[in-house]
Coordinates of C-alpha atoms and ligand atoms in Angstrom, one line a residue:
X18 CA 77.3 84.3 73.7
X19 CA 77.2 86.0 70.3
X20 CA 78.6 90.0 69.8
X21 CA 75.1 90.8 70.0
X22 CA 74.8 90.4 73.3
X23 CA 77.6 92.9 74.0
X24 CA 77.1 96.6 75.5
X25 CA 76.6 98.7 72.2
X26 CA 79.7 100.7 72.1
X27 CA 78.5 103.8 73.0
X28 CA 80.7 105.3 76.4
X29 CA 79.0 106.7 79.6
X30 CA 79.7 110.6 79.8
X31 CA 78.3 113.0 82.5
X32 CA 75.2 110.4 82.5
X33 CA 74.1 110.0 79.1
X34 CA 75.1 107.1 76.5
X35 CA 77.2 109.0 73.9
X36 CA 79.3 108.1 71.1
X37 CA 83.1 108.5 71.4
X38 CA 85.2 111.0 69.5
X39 CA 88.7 109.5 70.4
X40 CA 90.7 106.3 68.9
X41 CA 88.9 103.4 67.8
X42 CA 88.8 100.3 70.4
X43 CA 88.6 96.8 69.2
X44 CA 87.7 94.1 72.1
X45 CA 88.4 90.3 70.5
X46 CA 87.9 87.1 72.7
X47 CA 91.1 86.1 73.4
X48 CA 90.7 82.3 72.8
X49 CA 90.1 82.7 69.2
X50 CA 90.9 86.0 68.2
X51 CA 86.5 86.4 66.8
X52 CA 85.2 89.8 67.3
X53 CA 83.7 91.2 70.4
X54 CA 83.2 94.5 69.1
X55 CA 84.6 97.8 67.9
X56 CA 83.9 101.4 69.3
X57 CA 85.1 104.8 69.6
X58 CA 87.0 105.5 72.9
X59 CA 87.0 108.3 74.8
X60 CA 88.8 111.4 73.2
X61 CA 89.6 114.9 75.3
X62 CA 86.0 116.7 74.3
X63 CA 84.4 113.5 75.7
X64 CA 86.4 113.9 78.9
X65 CA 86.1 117.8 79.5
X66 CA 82.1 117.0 78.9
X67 CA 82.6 114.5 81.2
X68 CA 84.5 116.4 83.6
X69 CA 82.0 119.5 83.3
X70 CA 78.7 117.3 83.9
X71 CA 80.8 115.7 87.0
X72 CA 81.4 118.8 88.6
X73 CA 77.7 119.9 88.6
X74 CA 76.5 116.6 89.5
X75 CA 79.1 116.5 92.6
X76 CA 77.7 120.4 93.7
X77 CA 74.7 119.3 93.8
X78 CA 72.9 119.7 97.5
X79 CA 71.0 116.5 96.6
X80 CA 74.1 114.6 96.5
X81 CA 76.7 116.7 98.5
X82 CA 74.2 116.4 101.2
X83 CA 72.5 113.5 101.1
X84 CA 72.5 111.5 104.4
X85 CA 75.2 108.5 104.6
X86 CA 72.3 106.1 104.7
X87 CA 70.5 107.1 102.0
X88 CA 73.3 107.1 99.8
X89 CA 74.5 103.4 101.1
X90 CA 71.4 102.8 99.5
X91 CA 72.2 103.4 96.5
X92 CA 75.4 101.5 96.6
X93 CA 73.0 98.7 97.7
X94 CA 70.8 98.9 95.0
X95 CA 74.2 99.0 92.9
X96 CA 74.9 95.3 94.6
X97 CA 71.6 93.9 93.9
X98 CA 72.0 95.1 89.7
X99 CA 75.5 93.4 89.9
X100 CA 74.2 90.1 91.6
X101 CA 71.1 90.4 88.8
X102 CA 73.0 90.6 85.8
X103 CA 76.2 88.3 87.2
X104 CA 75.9 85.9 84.7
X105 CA 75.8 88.7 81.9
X106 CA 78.5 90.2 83.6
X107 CA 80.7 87.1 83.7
X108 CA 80.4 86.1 80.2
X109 CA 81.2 89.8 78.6
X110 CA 83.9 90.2 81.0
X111 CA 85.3 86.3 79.9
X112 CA 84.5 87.5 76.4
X113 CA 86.9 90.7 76.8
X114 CA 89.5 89.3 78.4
X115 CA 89.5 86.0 78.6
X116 CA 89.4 85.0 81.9
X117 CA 87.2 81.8 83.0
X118 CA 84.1 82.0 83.5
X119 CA 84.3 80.2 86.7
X120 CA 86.8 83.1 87.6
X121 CA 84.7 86.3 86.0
X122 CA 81.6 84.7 88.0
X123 CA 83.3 85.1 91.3
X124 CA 84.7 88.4 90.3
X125 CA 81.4 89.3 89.8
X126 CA 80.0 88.0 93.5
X127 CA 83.1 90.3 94.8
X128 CA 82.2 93.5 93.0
X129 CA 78.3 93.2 94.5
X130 CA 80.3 92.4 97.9
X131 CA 82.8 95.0 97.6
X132 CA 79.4 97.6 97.1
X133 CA 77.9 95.7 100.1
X134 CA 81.0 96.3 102.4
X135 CA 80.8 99.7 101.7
X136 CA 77.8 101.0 102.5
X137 CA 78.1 99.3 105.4
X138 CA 80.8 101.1 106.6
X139 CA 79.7 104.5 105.6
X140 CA 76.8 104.0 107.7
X141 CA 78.8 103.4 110.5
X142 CA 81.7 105.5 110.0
X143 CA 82.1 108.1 112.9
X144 CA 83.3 111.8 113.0
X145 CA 84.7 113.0 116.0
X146 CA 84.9 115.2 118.7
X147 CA 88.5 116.3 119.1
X148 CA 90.0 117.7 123.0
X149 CA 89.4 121.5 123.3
X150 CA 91.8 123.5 124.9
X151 CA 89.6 126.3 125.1
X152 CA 85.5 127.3 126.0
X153 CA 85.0 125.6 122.3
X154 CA 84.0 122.7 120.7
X155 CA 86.2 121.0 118.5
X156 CA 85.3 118.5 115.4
X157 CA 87.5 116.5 112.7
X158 CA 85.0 116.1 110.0
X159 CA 85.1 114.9 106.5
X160 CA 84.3 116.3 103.1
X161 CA 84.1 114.5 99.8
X162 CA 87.4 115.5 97.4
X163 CA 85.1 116.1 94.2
X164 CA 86.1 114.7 91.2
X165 CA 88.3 111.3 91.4
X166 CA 89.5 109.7 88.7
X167 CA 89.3 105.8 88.7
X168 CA 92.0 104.3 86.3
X169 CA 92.3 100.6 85.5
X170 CA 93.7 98.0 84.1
X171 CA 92.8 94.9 82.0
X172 CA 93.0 91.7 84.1
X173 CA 89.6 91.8 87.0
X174 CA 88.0 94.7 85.3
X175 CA 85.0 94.4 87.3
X176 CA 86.2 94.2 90.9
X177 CA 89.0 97.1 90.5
X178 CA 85.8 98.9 88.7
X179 CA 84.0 98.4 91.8
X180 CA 87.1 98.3 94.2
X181 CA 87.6 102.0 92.9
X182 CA 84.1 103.2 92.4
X183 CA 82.3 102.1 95.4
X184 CA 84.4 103.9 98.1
X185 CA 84.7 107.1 95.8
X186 CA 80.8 107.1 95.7
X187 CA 80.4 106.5 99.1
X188 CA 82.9 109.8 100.3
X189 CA 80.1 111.6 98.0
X190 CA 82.5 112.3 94.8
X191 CA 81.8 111.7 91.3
X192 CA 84.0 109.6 89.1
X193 CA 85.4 109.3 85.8
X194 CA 86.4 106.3 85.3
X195 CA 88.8 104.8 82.6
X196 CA 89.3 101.4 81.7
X197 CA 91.9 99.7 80.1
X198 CA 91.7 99.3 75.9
X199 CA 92.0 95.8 76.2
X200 CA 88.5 95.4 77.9
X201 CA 86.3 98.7 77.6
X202 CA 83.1 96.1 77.6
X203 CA 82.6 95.3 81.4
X204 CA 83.0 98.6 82.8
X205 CA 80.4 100.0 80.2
X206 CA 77.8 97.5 81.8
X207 CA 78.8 98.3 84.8
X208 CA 77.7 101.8 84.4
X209 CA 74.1 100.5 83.5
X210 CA 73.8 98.6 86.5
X211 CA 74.3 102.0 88.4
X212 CA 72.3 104.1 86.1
X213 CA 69.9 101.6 86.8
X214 CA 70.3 102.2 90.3
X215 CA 69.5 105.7 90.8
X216 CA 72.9 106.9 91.3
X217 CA 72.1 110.8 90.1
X218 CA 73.5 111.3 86.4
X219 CA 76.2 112.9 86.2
X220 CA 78.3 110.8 89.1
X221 CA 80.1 108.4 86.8
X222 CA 81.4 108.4 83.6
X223 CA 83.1 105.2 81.6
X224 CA 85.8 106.4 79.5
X225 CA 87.8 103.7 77.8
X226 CA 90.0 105.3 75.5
X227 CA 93.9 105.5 75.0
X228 CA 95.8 105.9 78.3
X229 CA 98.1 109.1 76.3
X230 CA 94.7 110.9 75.6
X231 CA 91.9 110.5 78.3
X232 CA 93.9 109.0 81.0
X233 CA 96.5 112.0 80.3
X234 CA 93.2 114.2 80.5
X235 CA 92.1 112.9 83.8
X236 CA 95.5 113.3 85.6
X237 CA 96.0 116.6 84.6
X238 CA 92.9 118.8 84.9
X239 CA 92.5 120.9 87.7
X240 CA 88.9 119.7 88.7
X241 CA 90.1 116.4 89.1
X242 CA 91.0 116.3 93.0
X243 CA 92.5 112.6 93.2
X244 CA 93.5 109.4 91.0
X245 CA 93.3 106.3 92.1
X246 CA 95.2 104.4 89.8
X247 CA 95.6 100.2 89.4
X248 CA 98.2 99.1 86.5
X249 CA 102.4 99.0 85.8
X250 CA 104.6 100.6 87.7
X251 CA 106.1 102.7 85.0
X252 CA 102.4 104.2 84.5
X253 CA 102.1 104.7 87.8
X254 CA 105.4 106.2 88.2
X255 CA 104.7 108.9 85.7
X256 CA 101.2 109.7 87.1
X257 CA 103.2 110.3 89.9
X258 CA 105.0 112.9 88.6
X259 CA 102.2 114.8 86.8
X260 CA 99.9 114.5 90.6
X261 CA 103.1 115.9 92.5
X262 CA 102.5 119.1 89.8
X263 CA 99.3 119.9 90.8
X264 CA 99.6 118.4 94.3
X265 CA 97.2 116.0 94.4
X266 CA 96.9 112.8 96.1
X267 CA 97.2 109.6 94.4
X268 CA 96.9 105.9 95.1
X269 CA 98.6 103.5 93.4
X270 CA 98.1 99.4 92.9
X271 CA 101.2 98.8 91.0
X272 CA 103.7 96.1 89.6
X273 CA 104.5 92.6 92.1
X274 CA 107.3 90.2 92.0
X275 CA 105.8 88.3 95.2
X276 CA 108.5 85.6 96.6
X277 CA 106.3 82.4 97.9
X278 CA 108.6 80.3 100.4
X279 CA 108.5 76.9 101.2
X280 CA 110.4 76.1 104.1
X281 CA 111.3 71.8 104.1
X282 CA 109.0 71.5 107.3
X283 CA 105.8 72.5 105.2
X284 CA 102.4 70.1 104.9
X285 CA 104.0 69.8 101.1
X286 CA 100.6 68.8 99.2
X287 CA 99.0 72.2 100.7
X288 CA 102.0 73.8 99.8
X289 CA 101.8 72.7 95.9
X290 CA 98.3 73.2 95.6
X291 CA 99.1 76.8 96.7
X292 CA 101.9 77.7 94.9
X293 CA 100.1 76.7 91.7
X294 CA 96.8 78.4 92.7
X295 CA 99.2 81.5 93.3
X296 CA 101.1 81.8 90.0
X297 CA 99.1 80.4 87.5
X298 CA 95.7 80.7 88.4
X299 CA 94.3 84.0 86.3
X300 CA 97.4 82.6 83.6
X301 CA 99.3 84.4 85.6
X302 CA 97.7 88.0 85.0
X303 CA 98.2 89.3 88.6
X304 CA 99.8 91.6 90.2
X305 CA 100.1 89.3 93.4
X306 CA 101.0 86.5 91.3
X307 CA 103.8 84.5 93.4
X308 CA 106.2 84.1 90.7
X309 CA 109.7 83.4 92.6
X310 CA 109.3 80.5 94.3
X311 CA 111.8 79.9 97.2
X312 CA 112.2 76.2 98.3
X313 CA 114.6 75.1 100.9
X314 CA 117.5 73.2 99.5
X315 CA 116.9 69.8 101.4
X316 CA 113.8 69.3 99.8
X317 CA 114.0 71.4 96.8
X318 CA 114.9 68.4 94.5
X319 CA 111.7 66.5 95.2
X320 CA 109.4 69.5 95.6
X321 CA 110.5 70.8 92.1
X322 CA 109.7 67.4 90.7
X323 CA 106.2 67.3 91.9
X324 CA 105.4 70.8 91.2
X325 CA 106.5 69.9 87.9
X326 CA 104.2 67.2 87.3
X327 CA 101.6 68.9 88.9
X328 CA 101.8 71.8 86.5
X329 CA 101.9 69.9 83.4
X330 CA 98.7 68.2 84.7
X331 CA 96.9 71.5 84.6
X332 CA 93.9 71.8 82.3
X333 CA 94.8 74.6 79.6
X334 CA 91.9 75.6 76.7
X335 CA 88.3 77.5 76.3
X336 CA 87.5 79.6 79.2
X337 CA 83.8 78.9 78.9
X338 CA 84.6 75.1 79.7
X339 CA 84.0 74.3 83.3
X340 CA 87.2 72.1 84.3
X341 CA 89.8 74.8 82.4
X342 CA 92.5 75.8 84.6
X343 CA 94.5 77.9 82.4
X344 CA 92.4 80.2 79.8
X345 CA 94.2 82.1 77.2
X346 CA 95.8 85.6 78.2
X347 CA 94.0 88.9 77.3
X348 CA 95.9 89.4 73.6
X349 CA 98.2 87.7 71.6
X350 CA 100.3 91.1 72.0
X351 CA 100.4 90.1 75.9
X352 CA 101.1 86.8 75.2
X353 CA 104.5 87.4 72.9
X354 CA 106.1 90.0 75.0
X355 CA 105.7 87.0 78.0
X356 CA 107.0 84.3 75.2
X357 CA 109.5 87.4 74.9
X358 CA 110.6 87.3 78.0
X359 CA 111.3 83.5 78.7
X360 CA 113.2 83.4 75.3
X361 CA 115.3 86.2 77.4
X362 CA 115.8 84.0 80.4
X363 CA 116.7 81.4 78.0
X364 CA 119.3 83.1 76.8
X365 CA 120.5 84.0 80.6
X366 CA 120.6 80.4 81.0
X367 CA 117.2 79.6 82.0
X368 CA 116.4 75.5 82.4
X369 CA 112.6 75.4 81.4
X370 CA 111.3 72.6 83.3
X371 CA 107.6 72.5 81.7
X372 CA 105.9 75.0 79.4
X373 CA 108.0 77.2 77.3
X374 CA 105.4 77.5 74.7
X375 CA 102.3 77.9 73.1
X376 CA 100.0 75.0 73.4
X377 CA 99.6 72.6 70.2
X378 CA 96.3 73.3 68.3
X379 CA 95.6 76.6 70.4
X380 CA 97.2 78.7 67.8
X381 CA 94.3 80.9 67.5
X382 CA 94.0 82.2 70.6
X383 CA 96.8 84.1 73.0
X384 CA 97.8 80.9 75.0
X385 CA 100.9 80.1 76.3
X386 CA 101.5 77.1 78.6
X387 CA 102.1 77.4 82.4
X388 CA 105.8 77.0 82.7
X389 CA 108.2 76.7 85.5
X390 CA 112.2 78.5 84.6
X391 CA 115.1 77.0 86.8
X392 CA 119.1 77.4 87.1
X393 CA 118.8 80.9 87.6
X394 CA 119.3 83.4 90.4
X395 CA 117.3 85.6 91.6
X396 CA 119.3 88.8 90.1
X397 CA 118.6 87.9 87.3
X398 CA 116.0 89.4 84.3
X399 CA 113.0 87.4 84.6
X400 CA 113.5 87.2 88.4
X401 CA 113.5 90.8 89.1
X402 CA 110.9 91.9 87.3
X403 CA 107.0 91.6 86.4
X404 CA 106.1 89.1 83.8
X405 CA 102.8 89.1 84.1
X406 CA 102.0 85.6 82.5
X407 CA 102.1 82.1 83.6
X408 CA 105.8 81.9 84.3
X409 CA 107.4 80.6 87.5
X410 CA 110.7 81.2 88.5
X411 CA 112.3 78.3 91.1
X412 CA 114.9 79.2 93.4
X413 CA 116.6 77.0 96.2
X414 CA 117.4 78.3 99.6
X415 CA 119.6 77.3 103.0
X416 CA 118.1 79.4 105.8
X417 CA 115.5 81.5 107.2
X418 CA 118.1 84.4 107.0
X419 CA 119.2 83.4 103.4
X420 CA 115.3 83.6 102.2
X421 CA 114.7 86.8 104.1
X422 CA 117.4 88.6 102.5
X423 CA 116.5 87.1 98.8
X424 CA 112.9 87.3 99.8
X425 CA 113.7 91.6 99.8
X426 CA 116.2 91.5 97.4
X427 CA 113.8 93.3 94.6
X428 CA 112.1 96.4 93.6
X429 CA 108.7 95.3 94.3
X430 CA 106.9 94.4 97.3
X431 CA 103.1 93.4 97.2
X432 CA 103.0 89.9 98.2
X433 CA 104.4 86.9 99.5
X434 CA 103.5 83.4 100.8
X435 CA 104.8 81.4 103.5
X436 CA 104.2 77.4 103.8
X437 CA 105.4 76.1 107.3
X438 CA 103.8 74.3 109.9
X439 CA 106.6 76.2 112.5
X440 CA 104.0 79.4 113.1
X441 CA 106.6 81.6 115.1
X442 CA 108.7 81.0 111.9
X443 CA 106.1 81.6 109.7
X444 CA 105.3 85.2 111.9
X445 CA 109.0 86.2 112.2
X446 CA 109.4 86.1 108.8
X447 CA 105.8 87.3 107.5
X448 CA 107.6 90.6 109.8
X449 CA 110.7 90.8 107.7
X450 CA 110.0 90.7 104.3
X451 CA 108.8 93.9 103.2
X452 CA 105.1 93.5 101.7
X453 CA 101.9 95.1 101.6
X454 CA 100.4 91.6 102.2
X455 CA 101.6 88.0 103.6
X456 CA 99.7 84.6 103.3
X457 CA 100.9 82.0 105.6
X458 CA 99.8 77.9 104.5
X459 CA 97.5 79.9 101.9
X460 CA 97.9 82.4 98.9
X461 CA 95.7 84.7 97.1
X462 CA 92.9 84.9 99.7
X463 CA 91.2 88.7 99.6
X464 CA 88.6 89.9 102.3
X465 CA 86.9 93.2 101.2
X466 CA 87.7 94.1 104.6
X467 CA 91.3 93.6 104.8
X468 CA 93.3 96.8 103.7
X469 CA 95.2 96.0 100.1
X470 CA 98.7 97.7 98.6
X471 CA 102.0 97.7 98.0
X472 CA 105.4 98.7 99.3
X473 CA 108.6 100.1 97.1
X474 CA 107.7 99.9 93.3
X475 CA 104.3 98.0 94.0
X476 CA 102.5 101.2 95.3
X477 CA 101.7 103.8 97.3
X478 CA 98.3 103.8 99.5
X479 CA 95.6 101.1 100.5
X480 CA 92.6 100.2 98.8
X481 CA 89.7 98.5 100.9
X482 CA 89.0 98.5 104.5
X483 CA 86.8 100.9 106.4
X484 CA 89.4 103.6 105.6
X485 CA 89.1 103.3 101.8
X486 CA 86.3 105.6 102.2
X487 CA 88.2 108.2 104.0
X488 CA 90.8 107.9 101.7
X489 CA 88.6 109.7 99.1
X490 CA 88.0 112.4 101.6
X491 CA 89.2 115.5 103.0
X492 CA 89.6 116.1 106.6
X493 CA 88.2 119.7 107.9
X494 CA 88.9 120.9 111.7
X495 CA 85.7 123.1 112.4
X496 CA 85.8 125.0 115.9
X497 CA 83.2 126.1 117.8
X498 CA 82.6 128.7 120.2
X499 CA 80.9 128.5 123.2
X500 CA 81.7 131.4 125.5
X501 CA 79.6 134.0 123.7
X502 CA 82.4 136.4 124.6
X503 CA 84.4 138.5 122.0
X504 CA 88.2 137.7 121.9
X505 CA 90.1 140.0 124.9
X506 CA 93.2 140.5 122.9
X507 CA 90.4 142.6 121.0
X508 CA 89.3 144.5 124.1
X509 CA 86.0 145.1 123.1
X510 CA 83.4 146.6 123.3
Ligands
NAD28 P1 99.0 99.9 82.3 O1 99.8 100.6 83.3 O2 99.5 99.7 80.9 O3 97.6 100.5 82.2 C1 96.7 100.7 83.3 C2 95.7 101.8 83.0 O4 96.4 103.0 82.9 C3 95.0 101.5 81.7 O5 93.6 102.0 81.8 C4 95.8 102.5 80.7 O6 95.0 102.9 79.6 C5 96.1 103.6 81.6 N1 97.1 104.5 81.2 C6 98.2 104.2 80.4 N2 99.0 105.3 80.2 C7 98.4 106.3 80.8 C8 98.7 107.7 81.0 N3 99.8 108.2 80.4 N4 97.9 108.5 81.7 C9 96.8 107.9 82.3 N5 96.4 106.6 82.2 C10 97.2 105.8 81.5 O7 98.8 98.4 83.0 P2 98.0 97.2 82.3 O8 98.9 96.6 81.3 O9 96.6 97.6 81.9 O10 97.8 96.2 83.6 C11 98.8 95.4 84.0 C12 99.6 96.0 85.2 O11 98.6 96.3 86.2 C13 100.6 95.0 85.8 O12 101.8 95.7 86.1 C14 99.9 94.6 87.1 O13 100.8 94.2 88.1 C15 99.2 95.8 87.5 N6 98.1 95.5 88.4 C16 98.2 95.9 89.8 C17 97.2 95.5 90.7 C18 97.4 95.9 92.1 O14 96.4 96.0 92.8 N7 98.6 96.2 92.6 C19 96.1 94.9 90.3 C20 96.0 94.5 88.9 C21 97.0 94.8 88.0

């Protein structure tokens, strides 16, 4: 696919194609560094236009009161543009980032799910009838929160695009939503697909542009009523603090340092086909990524030694070929500060079993080889915290108590994998380790159903899930009286 095929540059405000007046953006294909293309991003007078256009777009009667079936229509018709233009999707999105295009295909499949899913559930999402303790009736109903802002990162543009836009759209808000620099391309076809849909202009606006400026924007304006925010944890952490200002509420898909535990009584061939599906699948570019591997010590020799072999087996190169494994990661920027940070556990006395480097003859692109770090513990650098590359750290174990207690010992908590074939073991310990999610004999499995998040630095809040919907809402008590008599503390008439 040539750079004629990519979305034009112009940036989706308020409902019409505009260009922007903020920073330029350049998106290059990762393998070889060519051009995808170069556009303006998003400055503040985009944003407030944005914003402005939003907010009469969300007032509107048509939309603020449109029945929950007729507007899971929409989000249906959304699906069927997504499904229609998947392979278009796929290729921009592996053109902007990447990623292969076996992997940017199923991301696609998932986004039209995700937009399935919801409209779904907000046809059949109740309100209710609460107890009355009087001669009323009493109701717990739910409004839309207005104006949400959908922030995102670079690595699955198009399912956190959807992941953040579909249950937003379904509580009946508008959203602005801003994708990362690094891949502005998908989320601007995205919004075709739903102008293309029907969704009443004004409802979504794409906004690439530089996190300081229109992110800073979004975050901070008083019509915005929520952010839902996927990225780092120091990002996250500071949106945090500029939310609490204006008391709003925030979700946020942060950082992971997921442990993934093999315990000596595992089916061991599931268990390395797993771990490498779970750390370097994506090259590594995910937050659940399980990148401290616990092994237990009587079979950690042999393990290690397979894994190895496994990993340098791997098929590294052009993410438009069909049997590639590892594609190159989103930038060559990316791809130092990860060559960065295993030069760093070198020097803390890091044994690199495989990998270590950029691939021979890839030099072009922003590759770097799977690689697997040993003779470390698990205090130190690369071990605590988020590389976000294909880099494995291998740690032995004794005891179900010892992994537990190394299993916590870090900031993060999104993930973590279990391989066992003892299942009350597997369950006890799935309890203790403090996650948003566990995989037991499997990793990196996702159900559009399934509530997603983290614990400690990895987040606060859950995406997906019937209550992803309500989570863009507001919850109203509304009485109702029934006696037709005036109040007697009033004694009157
Ligand atoms: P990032 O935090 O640098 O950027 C994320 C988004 O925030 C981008 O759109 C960026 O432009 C924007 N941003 C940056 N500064 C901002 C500011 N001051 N105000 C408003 N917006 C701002 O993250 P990244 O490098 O794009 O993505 C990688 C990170 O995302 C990793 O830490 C990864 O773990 C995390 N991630 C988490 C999940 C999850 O669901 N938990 C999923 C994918 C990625």
């Amino acid at each position: 696919m040539t750079a004629i095929d990519m979305p034009d540059g112009r940036l989706f405000i308020g409902g019409r194609w505009e260009e922007g007046t903020g920073a330029e953006i350049t998106s290059t294909f990762p393998a070889d560094g060519s051009l995808n293309r170069t556009l303006r991003g998003a400055g503040r007078a985009d944003g407030e236009r944005a914003i402005e256009r939003a907010l009469r777009a969300q007032a509107d009667p048509a939309w603020r009161g449109m029945k929950a079936h007729e507007r899971a229509r929409i989000l249906h018709r959304i699906a069927d543009g997504i499904e229609a233009n998947a392979d278009r999707i796929a290729h921009i999105q592996t053109r902007d980032t990447g990623k292969t295009l076996r992997e940017t295909t199923a991301l696609a499949a998932s986004a039209a799910g995700t937009f399935r899913y919801t409209a779904a559930a907000l046809e059949t999402l109740d309100d209710a009838l609460t107890v009355p303790r009087g001669d009323y009736l009493t109701m717990s109903v739910h409004e839309p929160l207005g104006l949400v802002a959908a922030i995102t990162p670079w690595n699955s543009p198009i399912a956190s695009d959807a992941q953040k836009v579909a249950p937003a759209l379904a509580a009946g808000n508008a959203v602005l939503l801003k994708p990362a620099s690094w891949s502005p391309l998908v989320a601007l076809e995205f919004a075709r697909i739903v102008e293309a849909a029907g969704l009443p202009a004004g409802l979504l606006s794409v906004l690439p542009g530089a996190g300081r400026e229109i992110g800073n924007l979004l975050v901070e304006h008083p019509a915005v009523g929520k952010v839902s925010f996927t990225g780092g944890t120091s990002t996250g952490r500071m949106l945090a603090r500029q939310a609490a200002e204006k008391l709003m509420p925030v979700s946020l898909e942060l950082g992971g340092k997921s442990p993934t535990i093999v315990f000596a009584d595992a089916d061991l061939d599931l268990a390395i086909a797993g771990v490498l599906f779970g750390v370097f699948s994506s090259t590594g570019q995910s937050c659940i990524a399980g990148t401290r591997l616990f092994v237990q010590r009587e079979i950690y020799d042999d393990f290690v030694a397979r894994l190895v072999q496994a990993t340098q087996a791997l098929k590294v190169g052009d993410p438009f070929e069909a049997a590639t494994q590892v594609a190159p990661m989103v930038h060559r920027d990316h791809r130092d500060s990860v060559a960065a940070m295993v030069d760093q556990a070198r020097a803390e006395g890091a044994e690199v079993l495989c990998g270590g480097s950029a691939p021979e003859g890839l030099e072009a692109g922003a590759y770097y080889l799977p690689t697997i770090l040993a003779g470390l513990s698990n205090s130190a650098t690369i071990c605590r915290e988020e590389v976000f590359g294909p880099v494995l750290c291998v740690l032995p174990f004794e005891d179900e108590a010892d992994v537990i207690a190394q299993g916590n010992d870090n900031s993060y908590g999104l993930a973590c994998g279990i391989w066992t074939r003892d299942f009350p073991r597997a369950w006890r310990v799935a309890r203790a380790i403090t996650t948003g999610t566990v995989w037991i004999n499997t990793y990196k499995q996702f159900s559009i159903a399934t509530p997603f998040g983290g614990e400690k630095d990895a987040g606060i809040g859950r995406e997906k899930g019937r209550e992803g919907i309500r989570a863009h809402m507001a919850q109203k008590s509304v009485y109702l009286d029934l006696s037709g008599q005036p109040h007697p503390w009033a004694r009157w008439p």
